[in-house]
Short mmCIF file of C-alpha atoms in Angstrom, two decimals:
data_model
loop_
_atom_site.label_atom_id
_atom_site.label_comp_id
_atom_site.label_asym_id
_atom_site.label_seq_id
_atom_site.Cartn_x
_atom_site.Cartn_y
_atom_site.Cartn_z
CA MET P 110 -28.42 63.92 -2.66
CA ILE P 111 -27.15 66.19 -5.47
CA GLY P 112 -23.47 65.64 -6.20
CA SER P 113 -23.20 62.35 -4.36
CA LYS P 114 -21.62 59.48 -6.25
CA PRO P 115 -23.61 56.31 -6.81
CA ALA P 116 -22.44 53.29 -4.85
CA ALA P 117 -19.93 51.17 -6.70
CA PRO P 118 -21.32 47.85 -7.91
CA PRO P 119 -20.01 44.80 -6.06
CA THR P 120 -16.93 43.24 -7.57
CA THR P 121 -16.87 39.72 -8.94
CA GLN P 122 -14.94 38.55 -5.87
CA GLU P 123 -17.53 40.07 -3.53
CA ARG P 124 -20.40 38.53 -5.50
CA THR P 125 -18.85 35.05 -5.50
CA GLN P 126 -17.51 35.08 -1.94
CA PRO P 127 -19.56 32.60 0.11
CA ARG P 128 -21.34 33.87 3.18
CA PHE P 129 -21.64 31.42 6.03
CA SER P 130 -24.35 31.90 8.61
CA LEU P 131 -23.72 31.31 12.29
CA ARG P 132 -25.83 28.17 12.13
CA THR P 133 -23.73 26.74 9.27
CA THR P 134 -20.51 27.52 11.12
CA LEU P 135 -21.71 25.90 14.33
CA LEU P 136 -22.88 22.85 12.39
CA ALA P 137 -19.45 22.50 10.79
CA TYR P 138 -17.74 22.66 14.19
CA ALA P 139 -20.23 20.12 15.53
CA PHE P 140 -19.16 17.64 12.86
CA LEU P 141 -15.49 18.33 13.66
CA LEU P 142 -15.96 17.96 17.41
CA PRO P 143 -15.77 14.11 17.59
CA PHE P 144 -12.51 14.12 15.63
CA LEU P 145 -11.06 16.89 17.79
CA LEU P 146 -12.02 15.01 20.95
CA LEU P 147 -10.36 11.82 19.70
CA LEU P 148 -7.28 13.78 18.63
CA GLY P 149 -7.03 15.34 22.05
CA LEU P 150 -7.63 12.04 23.85
CA TYR P 151 -5.22 9.85 21.89
CA HIS P 152 -2.59 12.38 20.77
CA THR P 153 -2.50 15.73 22.51
CA TRP P 154 -3.13 14.45 26.05
CA PRO P 155 -0.42 11.72 25.93
CA VAL P 156 2.09 14.27 24.61
CA LEU P 157 1.28 16.74 27.37
CA PHE P 158 1.23 14.07 30.07
CA GLY P 159 4.50 12.58 28.83
CA THR P 160 6.11 16.01 28.88
CA TYR P 161 4.92 16.45 32.46
CA LEU P 162 6.33 13.06 33.49
CA ALA P 163 9.71 13.99 32.00
CA PHE P 164 10.15 16.48 34.84
CA THR P 165 9.19 14.00 37.58
CA ASP P 166 10.66 10.85 39.17
CA TYR P 167 7.53 8.76 38.59
CA ASN P 168 8.26 5.04 39.02
CA ILE P 169 4.73 3.52 39.29
CA ILE P 170 5.22 2.83 43.02
CA SER P 171 5.21 6.35 44.41
CA PRO P 172 3.28 9.35 43.08
CA PRO P 173 5.09 11.70 40.67
CA ARG P 174 7.44 14.16 42.35
CA PHE P 175 8.72 17.18 40.45
CA VAL P 176 12.51 17.02 39.98
CA GLY P 177 13.04 19.74 37.38
CA LEU P 178 15.82 18.98 34.89
CA HIS P 179 17.32 16.12 36.91
CA ASN P 180 16.27 13.44 34.40
CA PHE P 181 17.84 15.38 31.54
CA GLN P 182 21.06 15.81 33.53
CA LEU P 183 21.18 12.04 34.01
CA LEU P 184 20.65 11.52 30.29
CA LEU P 185 23.62 13.73 29.45
CA HIS P 186 25.90 11.30 31.29
CA ASP P 187 24.12 8.07 30.30
CA ASP P 188 26.45 6.30 27.85
CA GLN P 189 23.82 3.68 27.02
CA PHE P 190 21.35 6.35 25.92
CA TRP P 191 23.84 8.11 23.66
CA SER P 192 24.97 4.78 22.23
CA GLY P 193 21.33 4.21 21.34
CA VAL P 194 21.13 7.66 19.75
CA VAL P 195 24.20 6.88 17.62
CA ASN P 196 22.63 3.60 16.45
CA SER P 197 19.39 5.43 15.65
CA LEU P 198 21.31 7.98 13.58
CA LYS P 199 23.11 5.14 11.77
CA TYR P 200 19.66 3.90 10.85
CA LEU P 201 19.24 7.05 8.75
CA LEU P 202 21.36 5.28 6.12
CA VAL P 203 18.14 3.48 5.22
CA VAL P 204 16.44 6.70 4.11
CA PRO P 205 18.27 7.58 0.84
CA VAL P 206 18.51 3.94 -0.23
CA LEU P 207 14.82 3.42 0.46
CA GLN P 208 13.82 6.49 -1.53
CA LEU P 209 16.01 5.63 -4.53
CA LEU P 210 14.78 2.04 -4.71
CA SER P 211 11.16 3.09 -4.22
CA ILE P 212 11.36 5.61 -7.06
CA GLY P 213 13.03 3.04 -9.32
CA LEU P 214 10.42 0.43 -8.50
CA ALA P 215 7.59 2.91 -9.07
CA LEU P 216 9.03 3.73 -12.50
CA LEU P 217 9.13 0.03 -13.36
CA VAL P 218 5.51 -0.67 -12.41
CA ASN P 219 4.20 2.57 -13.93
CA ARG P 220 3.79 0.92 -17.30
CA PRO P 221 0.69 -0.51 -19.03
CA LEU P 222 2.06 -4.05 -19.24
CA PRO P 223 0.08 -7.30 -18.94
CA GLY P 224 0.03 -8.54 -15.34
CA ILE P 225 1.56 -5.35 -13.92
CA GLY P 226 -1.18 -5.25 -11.27
CA PHE P 227 0.12 -8.53 -9.85
CA PHE P 228 3.60 -7.10 -9.35
CA ARG P 229 2.24 -3.93 -7.74
CA THR P 230 0.32 -6.08 -5.27
CA ALA P 231 3.25 -8.44 -4.65
CA TYR P 232 5.59 -5.58 -3.81
CA TYR P 233 3.04 -4.21 -1.34
CA VAL P 234 2.40 -7.49 0.52
CA PRO P 235 5.33 -7.04 2.98
CA VAL P 236 3.88 -3.68 4.04
CA VAL P 237 0.66 -5.23 5.33
CA THR P 238 2.40 -8.25 6.87
CA SER P 239 2.81 -8.15 10.65
CA PHE P 240 6.34 -7.38 11.76
CA ALA P 241 6.17 -10.29 14.17
CA VAL P 242 5.87 -12.59 11.14
CA VAL P 243 8.43 -10.68 9.08
CA GLY P 244 10.91 -10.61 11.95
CA LEU P 245 10.62 -14.36 12.60
CA ILE P 246 11.06 -15.18 8.91
CA TRP P 247 14.16 -13.02 8.52
CA THR P 248 15.61 -14.20 11.83
CA TRP P 249 15.47 -17.74 10.45
CA MET P 250 16.95 -16.62 7.11
CA TYR P 251 19.86 -14.96 8.93
CA GLN P 252 20.67 -18.07 10.98
CA GLN P 253 23.97 -19.92 10.59
CA ASP P 254 22.30 -22.54 8.36
CA GLY P 255 19.84 -20.10 6.78
CA PRO P 256 19.58 -19.21 3.07
CA VAL P 257 21.16 -15.75 3.47
CA THR P 258 24.25 -17.22 5.13
CA PHE P 259 24.40 -19.93 2.45
CA LEU P 260 24.23 -17.32 -0.32
CA LEU P 261 26.87 -15.05 1.21
CA GLN P 262 29.21 -17.98 1.74
CA HIS P 263 28.93 -19.15 -1.87
CA LEU P 264 29.47 -15.60 -3.13
CA GLY P 265 32.69 -15.43 -1.15
CA LEU P 266 31.39 -12.66 1.12
CA MET P 267 31.50 -14.80 4.28
CA LYS P 268 34.27 -17.21 5.26
CA ASP P 269 32.94 -18.82 8.41
CA PRO P 270 29.17 -19.40 8.46
CA HIS P 271 27.50 -17.57 11.34
CA SER P 272 24.27 -15.77 12.08
CA LEU P 273 24.37 -12.14 10.96
CA LEU P 274 22.21 -11.20 13.94
CA ASN P 275 24.77 -12.64 16.37
CA ASP P 276 27.63 -10.61 14.91
CA PRO P 277 27.96 -7.11 16.47
CA GLY P 278 29.49 -5.83 13.24
CA SER P 279 26.60 -6.89 11.00
CA ALA P 280 23.51 -7.13 13.22
CA LEU P 281 22.37 -3.52 12.82
CA TYR P 282 22.82 -3.57 9.04
CA ALA P 283 20.97 -6.89 8.81
CA VAL P 284 18.00 -5.33 10.60
CA MET P 285 18.26 -2.26 8.35
CA PHE P 286 17.88 -4.50 5.31
CA VAL P 287 14.65 -5.94 6.74
CA THR P 288 13.32 -2.41 7.26
CA LEU P 289 14.24 -1.64 3.66
CA TRP P 290 12.57 -4.79 2.36
CA LYS P 291 9.37 -4.19 4.31
CA GLY P 292 9.04 -0.47 3.60
CA ILE P 293 9.88 -0.25 -0.09
CA GLY P 294 6.36 -1.24 -1.19
CA TYR P 295 4.75 1.51 0.89
CA TYR P 296 6.83 4.29 -0.62
CA MET P 297 6.54 2.71 -4.07
CA VAL P 298 2.76 3.25 -3.91
CA LEU P 299 3.22 6.91 -2.93
CA TYR P 300 5.68 7.52 -5.76
CA LEU P 301 3.46 5.63 -8.19
CA ALA P 302 0.58 7.95 -7.31
CA GLY P 303 2.89 10.92 -7.89
CA LEU P 304 4.03 9.56 -11.26
CA GLN P 305 0.48 9.00 -12.44
CA GLY P 306 -0.35 12.59 -11.56
CA ILE P 307 2.29 13.97 -13.96
CA PRO P 308 0.82 15.07 -17.33
CA LYS P 309 2.13 12.81 -20.10
CA ASP P 310 2.15 15.71 -22.57
CA HIS P 311 5.31 17.21 -21.05
CA GLU P 312 7.28 13.98 -21.26
CA GLU P 313 6.06 13.20 -24.77
CA ALA P 314 6.95 16.71 -25.97
CA ALA P 315 10.46 16.36 -24.54
CA MET P 316 10.90 12.97 -26.23
CA ILE P 317 9.79 14.46 -29.55
CA ASP P 318 12.38 17.22 -29.11
CA GLY P 319 15.08 14.58 -28.83
CA ALA P 320 15.51 14.29 -25.07
CA SER P 321 16.73 10.95 -23.74
CA ARG P 322 14.82 9.01 -21.11
CA TRP P 323 17.34 10.08 -18.47
CA GLN P 324 16.96 13.75 -19.44
CA VAL P 325 13.17 13.46 -19.30
CA PHE P 326 13.39 11.88 -15.86
CA TRP P 327 15.91 14.39 -14.49
CA HIS P 328 14.38 17.58 -15.88
CA ILE P 329 10.66 16.77 -15.93
CA THR P 330 9.70 13.71 -13.88
CA LEU P 331 11.88 14.26 -10.81
CA PRO P 332 11.00 17.98 -10.36
CA ALA P 333 7.32 17.08 -10.63
CA LEU P 334 7.85 14.41 -7.95
CA ARG P 335 9.45 16.85 -5.53
CA PRO P 336 6.38 17.18 -3.24
CA THR P 337 6.15 13.38 -3.03
CA VAL P 338 9.89 13.10 -2.35
CA LEU P 339 9.49 15.66 0.43
CA VAL P 340 6.71 13.70 2.15
CA CYS P 341 8.34 10.28 1.72
CA SER P 342 11.79 11.36 2.89
CA LEU P 343 10.29 13.16 5.88
CA LEU P 344 8.24 10.12 6.92
CA SER P 345 11.14 7.71 6.47
CA THR P 346 13.55 9.98 8.38
CA ILE P 347 11.30 10.16 11.42
CA SER P 348 10.56 6.42 11.23
CA ALA P 349 14.28 5.59 11.06
CA ILE P 350 15.07 7.61 14.18
CA LYS P 351 12.14 6.04 16.04
CA VAL P 352 12.81 2.45 14.91
CA PHE P 353 11.63 -0.09 17.48
CA GLU P 354 9.62 -3.06 16.19
CA GLU P 355 12.48 -4.53 14.18
CA ILE P 356 14.85 -4.34 17.12
CA TYR P 357 12.33 -5.75 19.59
CA VAL P 358 11.39 -8.74 17.45
CA MET P 359 14.79 -9.65 15.99
CA THR P 360 17.59 -8.73 18.41
CA GLN P 361 16.26 -7.22 21.67
CA GLY P 362 19.07 -4.66 21.39
CA GLY P 363 21.88 -7.22 21.12
CA PRO P 364 24.39 -8.55 20.54
CA VAL P 365 26.51 -6.49 22.96
CA GLY P 366 24.21 -3.49 22.47
CA SER P 367 25.05 -3.20 18.75
CA THR P 368 21.36 -2.73 17.83
CA TYR P 369 20.35 -0.87 20.99
CA THR P 370 18.50 2.19 19.66
CA ALA P 371 17.28 5.29 21.47
CA LEU P 372 13.64 4.22 21.42
CA PHE P 373 14.55 0.75 22.70
CA PHE P 374 16.36 2.50 25.56
CA THR P 375 13.13 4.34 26.36
CA TYR P 376 11.16 1.09 26.29
CA SER P 377 13.68 -0.62 28.60
CA ARG P 378 13.64 2.18 31.16
CA ALA P 379 9.84 2.34 31.19
CA PHE P 380 8.75 -1.31 31.05
CA GLN P 381 11.75 -3.11 32.52
CA ASP P 382 13.07 -0.65 35.10
CA PHE P 383 9.70 1.13 35.64
CA ARG P 384 11.44 4.52 35.61
CA TYR P 385 8.65 6.27 33.76
CA GLY P 386 9.87 9.79 34.44
CA TYR P 387 13.33 8.99 33.12
CA ALA P 388 11.86 7.19 30.09
CA ALA P 389 9.59 10.16 29.36
CA ALA P 390 12.62 12.48 29.41
CA ALA P 391 14.42 10.19 26.96
CA GLY P 392 11.33 10.12 24.75
CA LEU P 393 11.16 13.91 24.77
CA VAL P 394 14.80 14.15 23.68
CA ILE P 395 14.14 11.64 20.88
CA ALA P 396 11.15 13.70 19.75
CA VAL P 397 13.30 16.84 19.60
CA ILE P 398 15.99 14.99 17.63
CA SER P 399 13.33 13.72 15.21
CA LEU P 400 11.98 17.23 14.72
CA ILE P 401 15.47 18.60 14.07
CA PHE P 402 16.32 15.97 11.47
CA GLY P 403 12.85 16.27 9.96
CA ALA P 404 13.31 20.03 9.61
CA VAL P 405 16.78 19.57 8.07
CA ASN P 406 15.38 17.01 5.65
CA PHE P 407 12.50 19.35 4.78
CA ARG P 408 14.94 22.18 4.14
CA LEU P 409 17.25 20.10 1.97
CA THR P 410 14.40 18.64 -0.05
CA ARG P 411 12.87 22.05 -0.69
CA GLY P 412 16.26 23.64 -1.33
CA GLY P 413 16.15 23.22 -5.09
CA ARG P 414 12.50 24.10 -5.48
CA SER P 415 11.74 26.99 -7.72
CA ASP P 416 9.47 29.73 -6.50
CA ALA P 417 8.03 30.19 -9.93
#
C-alpha cells in the first residue's frame, strides 16, 4: 500500500530470544516431576501435616480432635518450653565465633603450600564423622579424669576436677564447643570456595599500591565474600536454634535442665509423652522463631552491601 511504512526489522533481542515449543516445555516439566513429587512427599506434606496437628490434641491413642489455639495457649504458660527457647537462643553465641574461625581457617589453607591438601582434609574429617561417635569421644574427654579437665586444672582454670557436662554452669557451653569443633570444617570449605572465586588481580593491584594485608582483606576480600558470609551465617543461625543431636547424645537435656533446648522439648513431648499435637505446636513456634532470626541475620548481613 502506498504510504505505508515497511515493517521494522527484528531487534537483536528478538532474534536471540529462544522460542520454546509446547513439546519442549512439557518435556522439561516431565523431567522436573520426579523431583517435585519427592519434594512434596518428604518436605511439603510433613510441614502441612505438622501444621494441622498443631491445632489438634493428637496423642497416638485417639484420633486427632481440633482444639484451635489451645496448644499455643499452653505453650505460653509452659516454663520448661521457654527455658528451652532461652537455651536455644544462648546457642546463637556459636554463630559469630564459628564464622570468624571458619574465615580465618579458610584464609590459612588458601595458600599453595606443600601438603596443604592434607590439612584441608583433616579439618573436614569431623564434619563427616557421625555425631554419635563425636559425642561419645567428647563426653569421655569432658569426664572428671578426662584430658580436658586435666588441661583446665593445670592451667589454673578449674580448682576441683569435675565433669563439665555435670556442671549446670558449664554444660551448655561445653556442648557449644563441640558444635563449634564439628562445624568449623564445613564452613571452612564454603569460605575457601568463596576465596578461590575472588580475582587475584584486585588483591595484587592493592598490594602494589601499598595496601597492607589487613587493608586488602577488609576492603577487597571481605566485601567479595559477603554472599558467602550471608549463606553461612544464615545456615548456622537456623542450625543453632534447632540444635538437637549434640544435646541428645551428650546430656539428654541435663543437668537440671541446663542444656534443655526448644527442639529437645519438642522431642520429649512427642516421643516420651506422646503428645503429638502439643509437640507439633512447639515445633511450629520454633520454626517461626528460626525464620525471624534468619530474616534478621539476612538483613544485618546485607545491610552494608552496596547497590552498585
